[in-house]
Coordinates of N, CA, C and O in Angstrom, one line a residue:
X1 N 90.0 100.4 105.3 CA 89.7 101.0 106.6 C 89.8 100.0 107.7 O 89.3 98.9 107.7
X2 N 90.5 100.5 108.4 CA 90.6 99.8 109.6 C 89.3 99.3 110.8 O 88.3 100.0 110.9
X3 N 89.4 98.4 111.5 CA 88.4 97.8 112.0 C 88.1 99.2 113.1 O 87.1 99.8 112.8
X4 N 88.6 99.5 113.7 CA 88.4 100.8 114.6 C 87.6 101.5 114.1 O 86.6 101.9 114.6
X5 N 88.1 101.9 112.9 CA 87.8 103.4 112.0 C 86.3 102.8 111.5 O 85.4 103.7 111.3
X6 N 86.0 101.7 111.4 CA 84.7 101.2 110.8 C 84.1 101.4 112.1 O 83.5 102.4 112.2
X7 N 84.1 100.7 113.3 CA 83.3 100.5 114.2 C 83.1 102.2 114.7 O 82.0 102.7 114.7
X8 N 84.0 102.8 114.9 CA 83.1 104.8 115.2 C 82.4 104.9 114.2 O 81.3 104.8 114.6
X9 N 82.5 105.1 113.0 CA 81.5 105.2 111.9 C 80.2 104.6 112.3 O 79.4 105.3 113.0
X10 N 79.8 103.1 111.8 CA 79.0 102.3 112.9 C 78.2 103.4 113.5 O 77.4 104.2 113.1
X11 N 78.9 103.1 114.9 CA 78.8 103.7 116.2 C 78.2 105.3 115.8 O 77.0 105.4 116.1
X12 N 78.5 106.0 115.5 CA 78.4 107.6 114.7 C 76.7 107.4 113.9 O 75.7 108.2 114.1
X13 N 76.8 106.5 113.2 CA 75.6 106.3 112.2 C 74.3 106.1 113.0 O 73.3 106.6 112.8
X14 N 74.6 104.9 114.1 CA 73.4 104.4 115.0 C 73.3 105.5 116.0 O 72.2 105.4 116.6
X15 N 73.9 106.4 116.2 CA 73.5 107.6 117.5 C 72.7 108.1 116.3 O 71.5 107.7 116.3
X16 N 73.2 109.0 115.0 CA 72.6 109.8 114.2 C 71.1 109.5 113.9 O 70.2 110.4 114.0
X17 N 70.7 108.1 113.5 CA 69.7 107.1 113.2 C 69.0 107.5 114.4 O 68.3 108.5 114.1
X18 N 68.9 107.3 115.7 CA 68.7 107.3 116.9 C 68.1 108.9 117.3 O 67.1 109.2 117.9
X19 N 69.2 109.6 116.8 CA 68.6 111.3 117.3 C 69.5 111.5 118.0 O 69.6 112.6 118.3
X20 N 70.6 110.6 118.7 CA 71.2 111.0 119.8 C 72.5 111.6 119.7 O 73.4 111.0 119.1
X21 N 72.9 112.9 120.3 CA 74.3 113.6 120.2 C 75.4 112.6 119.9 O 75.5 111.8 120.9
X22 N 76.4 112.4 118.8 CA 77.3 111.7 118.5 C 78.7 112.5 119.3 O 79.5 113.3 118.7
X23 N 78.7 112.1 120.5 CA 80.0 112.5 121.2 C 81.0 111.2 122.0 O 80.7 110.0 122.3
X24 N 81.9 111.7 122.1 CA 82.9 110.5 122.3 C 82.4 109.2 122.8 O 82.3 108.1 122.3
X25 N 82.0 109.7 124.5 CA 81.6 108.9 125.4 C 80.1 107.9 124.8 O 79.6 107.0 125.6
X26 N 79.7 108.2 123.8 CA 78.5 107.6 123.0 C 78.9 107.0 122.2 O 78.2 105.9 122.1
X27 N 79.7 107.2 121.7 CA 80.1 105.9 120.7 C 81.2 105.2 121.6 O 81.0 104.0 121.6
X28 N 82.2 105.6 122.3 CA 82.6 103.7 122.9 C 82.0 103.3 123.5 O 82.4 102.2 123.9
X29 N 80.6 103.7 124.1 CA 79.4 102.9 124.5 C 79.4 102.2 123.9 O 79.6 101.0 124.2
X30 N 78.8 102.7 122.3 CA 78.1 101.4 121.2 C 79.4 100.3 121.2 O 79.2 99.1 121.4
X31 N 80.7 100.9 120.8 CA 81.6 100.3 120.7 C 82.2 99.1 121.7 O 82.8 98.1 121.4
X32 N 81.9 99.4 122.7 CA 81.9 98.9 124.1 C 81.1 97.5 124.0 O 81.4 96.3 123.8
X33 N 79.7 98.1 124.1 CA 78.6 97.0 124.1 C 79.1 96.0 122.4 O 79.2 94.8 122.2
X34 N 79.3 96.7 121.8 CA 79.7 95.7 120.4 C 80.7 94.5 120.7 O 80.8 93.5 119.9
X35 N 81.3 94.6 121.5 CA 82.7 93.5 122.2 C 83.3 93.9 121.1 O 83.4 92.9 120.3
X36 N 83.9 95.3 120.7 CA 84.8 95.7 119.9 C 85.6 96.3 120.9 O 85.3 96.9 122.0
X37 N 86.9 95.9 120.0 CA 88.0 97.0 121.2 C 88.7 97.9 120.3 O 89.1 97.4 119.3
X38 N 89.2 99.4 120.5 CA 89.3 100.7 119.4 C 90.3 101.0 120.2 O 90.3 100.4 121.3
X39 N 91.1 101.8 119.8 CA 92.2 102.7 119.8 C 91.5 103.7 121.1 O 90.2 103.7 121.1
X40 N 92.0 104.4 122.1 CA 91.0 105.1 123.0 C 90.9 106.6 122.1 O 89.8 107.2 122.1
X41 N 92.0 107.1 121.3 CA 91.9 108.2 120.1 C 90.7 108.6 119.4 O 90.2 109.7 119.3
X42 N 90.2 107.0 118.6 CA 89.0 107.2 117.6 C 87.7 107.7 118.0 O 87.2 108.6 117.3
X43 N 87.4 107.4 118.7 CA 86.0 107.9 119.4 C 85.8 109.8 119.5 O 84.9 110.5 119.3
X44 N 87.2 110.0 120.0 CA 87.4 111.6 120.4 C 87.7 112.3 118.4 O 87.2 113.4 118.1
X45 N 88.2 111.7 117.9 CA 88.6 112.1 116.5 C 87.0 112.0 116.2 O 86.6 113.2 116.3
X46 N 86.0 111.1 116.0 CA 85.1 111.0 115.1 C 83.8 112.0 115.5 O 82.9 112.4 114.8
X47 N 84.0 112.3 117.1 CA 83.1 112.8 117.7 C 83.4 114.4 117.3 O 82.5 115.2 117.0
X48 N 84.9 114.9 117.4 CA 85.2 116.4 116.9 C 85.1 116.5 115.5 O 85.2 117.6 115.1
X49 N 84.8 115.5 114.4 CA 84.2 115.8 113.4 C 83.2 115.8 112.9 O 83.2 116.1 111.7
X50 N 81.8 115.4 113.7 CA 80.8 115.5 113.4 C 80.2 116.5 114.2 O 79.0 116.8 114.1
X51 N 81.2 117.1 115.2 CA 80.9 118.4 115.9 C 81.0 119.3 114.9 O 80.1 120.1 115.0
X52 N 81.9 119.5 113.6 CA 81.6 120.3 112.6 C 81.2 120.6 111.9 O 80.9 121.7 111.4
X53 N 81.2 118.7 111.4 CA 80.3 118.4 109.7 C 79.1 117.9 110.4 O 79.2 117.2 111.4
X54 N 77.9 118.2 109.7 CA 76.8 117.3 109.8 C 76.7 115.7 109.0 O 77.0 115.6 107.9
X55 N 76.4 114.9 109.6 CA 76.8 113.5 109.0 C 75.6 113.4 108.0 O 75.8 112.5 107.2
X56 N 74.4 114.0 107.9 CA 73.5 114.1 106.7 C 74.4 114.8 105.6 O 74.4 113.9 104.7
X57 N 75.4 116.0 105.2 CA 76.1 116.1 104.5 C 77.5 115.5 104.0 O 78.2 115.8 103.1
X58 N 77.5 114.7 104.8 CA 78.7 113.6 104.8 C 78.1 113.0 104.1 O 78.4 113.2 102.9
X59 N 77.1 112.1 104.4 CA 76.2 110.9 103.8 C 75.9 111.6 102.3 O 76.6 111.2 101.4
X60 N 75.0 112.7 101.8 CA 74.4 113.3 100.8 C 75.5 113.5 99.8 O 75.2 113.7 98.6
X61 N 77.0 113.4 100.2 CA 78.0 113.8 99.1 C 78.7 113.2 99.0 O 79.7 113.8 98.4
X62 N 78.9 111.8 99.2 CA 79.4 110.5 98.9 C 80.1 110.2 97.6 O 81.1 109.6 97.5
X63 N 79.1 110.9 96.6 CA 79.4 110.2 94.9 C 79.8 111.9 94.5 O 80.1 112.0 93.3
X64 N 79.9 113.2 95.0 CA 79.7 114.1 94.6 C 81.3 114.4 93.5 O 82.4 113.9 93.7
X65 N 80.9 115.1 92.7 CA 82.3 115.1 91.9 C 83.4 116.3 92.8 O 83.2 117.4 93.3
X66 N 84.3 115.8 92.7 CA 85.6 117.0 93.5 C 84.8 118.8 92.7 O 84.1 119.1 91.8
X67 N 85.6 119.5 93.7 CA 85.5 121.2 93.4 C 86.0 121.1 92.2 O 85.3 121.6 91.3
X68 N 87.3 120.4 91.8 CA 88.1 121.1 91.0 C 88.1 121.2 89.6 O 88.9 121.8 88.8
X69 N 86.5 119.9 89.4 CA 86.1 119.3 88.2 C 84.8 120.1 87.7 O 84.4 119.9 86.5
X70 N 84.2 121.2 88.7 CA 82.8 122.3 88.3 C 83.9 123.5 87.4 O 83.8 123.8 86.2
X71 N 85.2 124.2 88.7 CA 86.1 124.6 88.1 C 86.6 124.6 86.7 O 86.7 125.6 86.0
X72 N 86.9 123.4 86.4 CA 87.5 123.3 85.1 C 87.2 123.5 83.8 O 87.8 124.0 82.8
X73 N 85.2 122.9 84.1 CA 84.2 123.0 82.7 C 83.8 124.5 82.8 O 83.4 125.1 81.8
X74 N 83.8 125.1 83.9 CA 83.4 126.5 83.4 C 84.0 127.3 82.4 O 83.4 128.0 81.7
X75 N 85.3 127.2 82.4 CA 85.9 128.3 81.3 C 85.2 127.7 80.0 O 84.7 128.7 79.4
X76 N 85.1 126.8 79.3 CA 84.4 126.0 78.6 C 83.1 126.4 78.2 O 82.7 126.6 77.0
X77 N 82.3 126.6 79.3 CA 80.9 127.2 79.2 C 80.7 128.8 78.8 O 79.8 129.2 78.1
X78 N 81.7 129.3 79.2 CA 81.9 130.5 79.0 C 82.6 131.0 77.7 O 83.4 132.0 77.8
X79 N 82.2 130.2 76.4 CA 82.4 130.4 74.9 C 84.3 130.1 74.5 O 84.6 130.4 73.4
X80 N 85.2 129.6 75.4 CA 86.5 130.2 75.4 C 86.7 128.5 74.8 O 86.3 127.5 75.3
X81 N 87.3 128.5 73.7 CA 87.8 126.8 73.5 C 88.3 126.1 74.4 O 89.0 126.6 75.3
X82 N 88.1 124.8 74.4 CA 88.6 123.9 75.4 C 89.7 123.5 75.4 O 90.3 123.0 76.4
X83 N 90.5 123.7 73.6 CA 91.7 123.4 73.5 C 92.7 125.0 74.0 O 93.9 124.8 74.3
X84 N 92.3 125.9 73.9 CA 92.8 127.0 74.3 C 93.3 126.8 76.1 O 94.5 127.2 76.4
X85 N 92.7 126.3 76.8 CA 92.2 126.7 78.0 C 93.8 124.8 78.6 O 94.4 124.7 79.6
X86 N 93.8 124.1 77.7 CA 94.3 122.9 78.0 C 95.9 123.3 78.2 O 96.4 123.7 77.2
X87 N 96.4 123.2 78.8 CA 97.8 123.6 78.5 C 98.2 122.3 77.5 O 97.5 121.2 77.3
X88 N 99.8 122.8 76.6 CA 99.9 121.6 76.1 C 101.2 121.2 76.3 O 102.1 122.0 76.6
X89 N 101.4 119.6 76.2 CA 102.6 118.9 76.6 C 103.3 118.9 75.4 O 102.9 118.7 74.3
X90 N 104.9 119.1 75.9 CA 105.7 118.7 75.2 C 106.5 117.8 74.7 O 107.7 118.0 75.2
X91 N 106.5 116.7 73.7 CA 106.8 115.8 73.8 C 108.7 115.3 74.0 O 109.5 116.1 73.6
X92 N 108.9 114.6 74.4 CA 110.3 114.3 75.0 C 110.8 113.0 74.1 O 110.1 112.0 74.1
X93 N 112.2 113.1 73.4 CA 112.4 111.8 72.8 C 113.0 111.0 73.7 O 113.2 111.5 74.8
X94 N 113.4 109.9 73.7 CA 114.6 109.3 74.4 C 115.5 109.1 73.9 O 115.2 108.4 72.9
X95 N 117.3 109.3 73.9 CA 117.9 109.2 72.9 C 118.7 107.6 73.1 O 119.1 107.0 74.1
X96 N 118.9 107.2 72.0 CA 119.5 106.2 71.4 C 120.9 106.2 72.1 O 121.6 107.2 72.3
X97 N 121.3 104.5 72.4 CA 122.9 104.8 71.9 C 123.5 105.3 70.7 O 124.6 105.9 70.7
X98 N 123.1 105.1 70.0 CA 123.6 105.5 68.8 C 123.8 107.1 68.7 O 124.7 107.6 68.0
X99 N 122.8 107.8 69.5 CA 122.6 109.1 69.5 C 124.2 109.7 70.3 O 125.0 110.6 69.9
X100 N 124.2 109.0 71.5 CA 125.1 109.5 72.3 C 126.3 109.7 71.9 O 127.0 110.6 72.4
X101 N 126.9 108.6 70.7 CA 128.2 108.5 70.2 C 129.2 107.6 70.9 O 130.4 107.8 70.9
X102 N 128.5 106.6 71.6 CA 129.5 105.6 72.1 C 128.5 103.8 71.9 O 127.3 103.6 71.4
X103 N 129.2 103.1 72.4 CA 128.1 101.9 72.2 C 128.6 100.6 73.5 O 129.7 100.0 73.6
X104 N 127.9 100.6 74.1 CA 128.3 99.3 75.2 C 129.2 98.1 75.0 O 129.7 97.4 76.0
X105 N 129.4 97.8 73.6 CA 130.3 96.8 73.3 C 131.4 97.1 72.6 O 132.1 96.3 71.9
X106 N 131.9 99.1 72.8 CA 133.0 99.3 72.0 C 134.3 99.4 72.3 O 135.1 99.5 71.3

C-alpha cells in the first residue's frame, strides 16, 4: 500500500474514532496537518467510499472468509457427496521424443 493510500485510511480511522463525518475536505486536513503530502484524488476516492460502506463493517470483516467459500460447503451440507459435486480433472501426458517419431540428433 502506498504511503497516500495509508495516510486517507489513517486520516478516515481518526475522524471515525472522533465521531466526525469522514469527507474529503476532513481528511486532507488530518493529512495536511500530518506534513504528509497525497495525491489530490485520494481524499475524494476514500471519502465516496465510506459514503457507502460503513467503516465499522469494513473493520468487523477483515478475516471474514470470501462468499464463494459458504457457497461451496453448502451442497455438501445438504447430503449430496463432496466427490460428486467436485468436478474432475483430466490428466494430460507430455509426449516424449521418442513419441513424436523424430529425435534432435537425427
Amino acid at each position: 500500500m502506498a504511503t497516500s493510500e495509508l495516510a486517507c485510511t489513517y486520516a478516515a480511522l481518526i475522524l471515525h474514532d472522533d465521531g466526525l463525518e469522514i469527507t474529503a475536505d476532513n481528511i486532507s486536513a488530518i493529512v495536511k496537518a500530518a506534513g504528509i503530502t497525497v495525491e489530490p484524488y485520494w481524499p475524494g476516492l476514500f471519502a465516496k467510499l465510506f459514503a457507502k460502506k460503513s467503516i465499522e463493517d469494513l473493520i468487523s470483516n477483515v478475516g471474514a472468509a470470501p462468499a464463494a467459500g459458504a457457497v461451496a460447503a453448502a451442497p455438501a451440507a445438504g447430503g449430496a457427496p463432496a466427490a460428486a459435486a467436485a468436478p474432475k480433472k483430466e490428466e494430460k501426458k507430455e509426449e516424449s521424443e521418442e513419441d513424436m517419431g523424430f529425435s534432435l540428433f537425427d
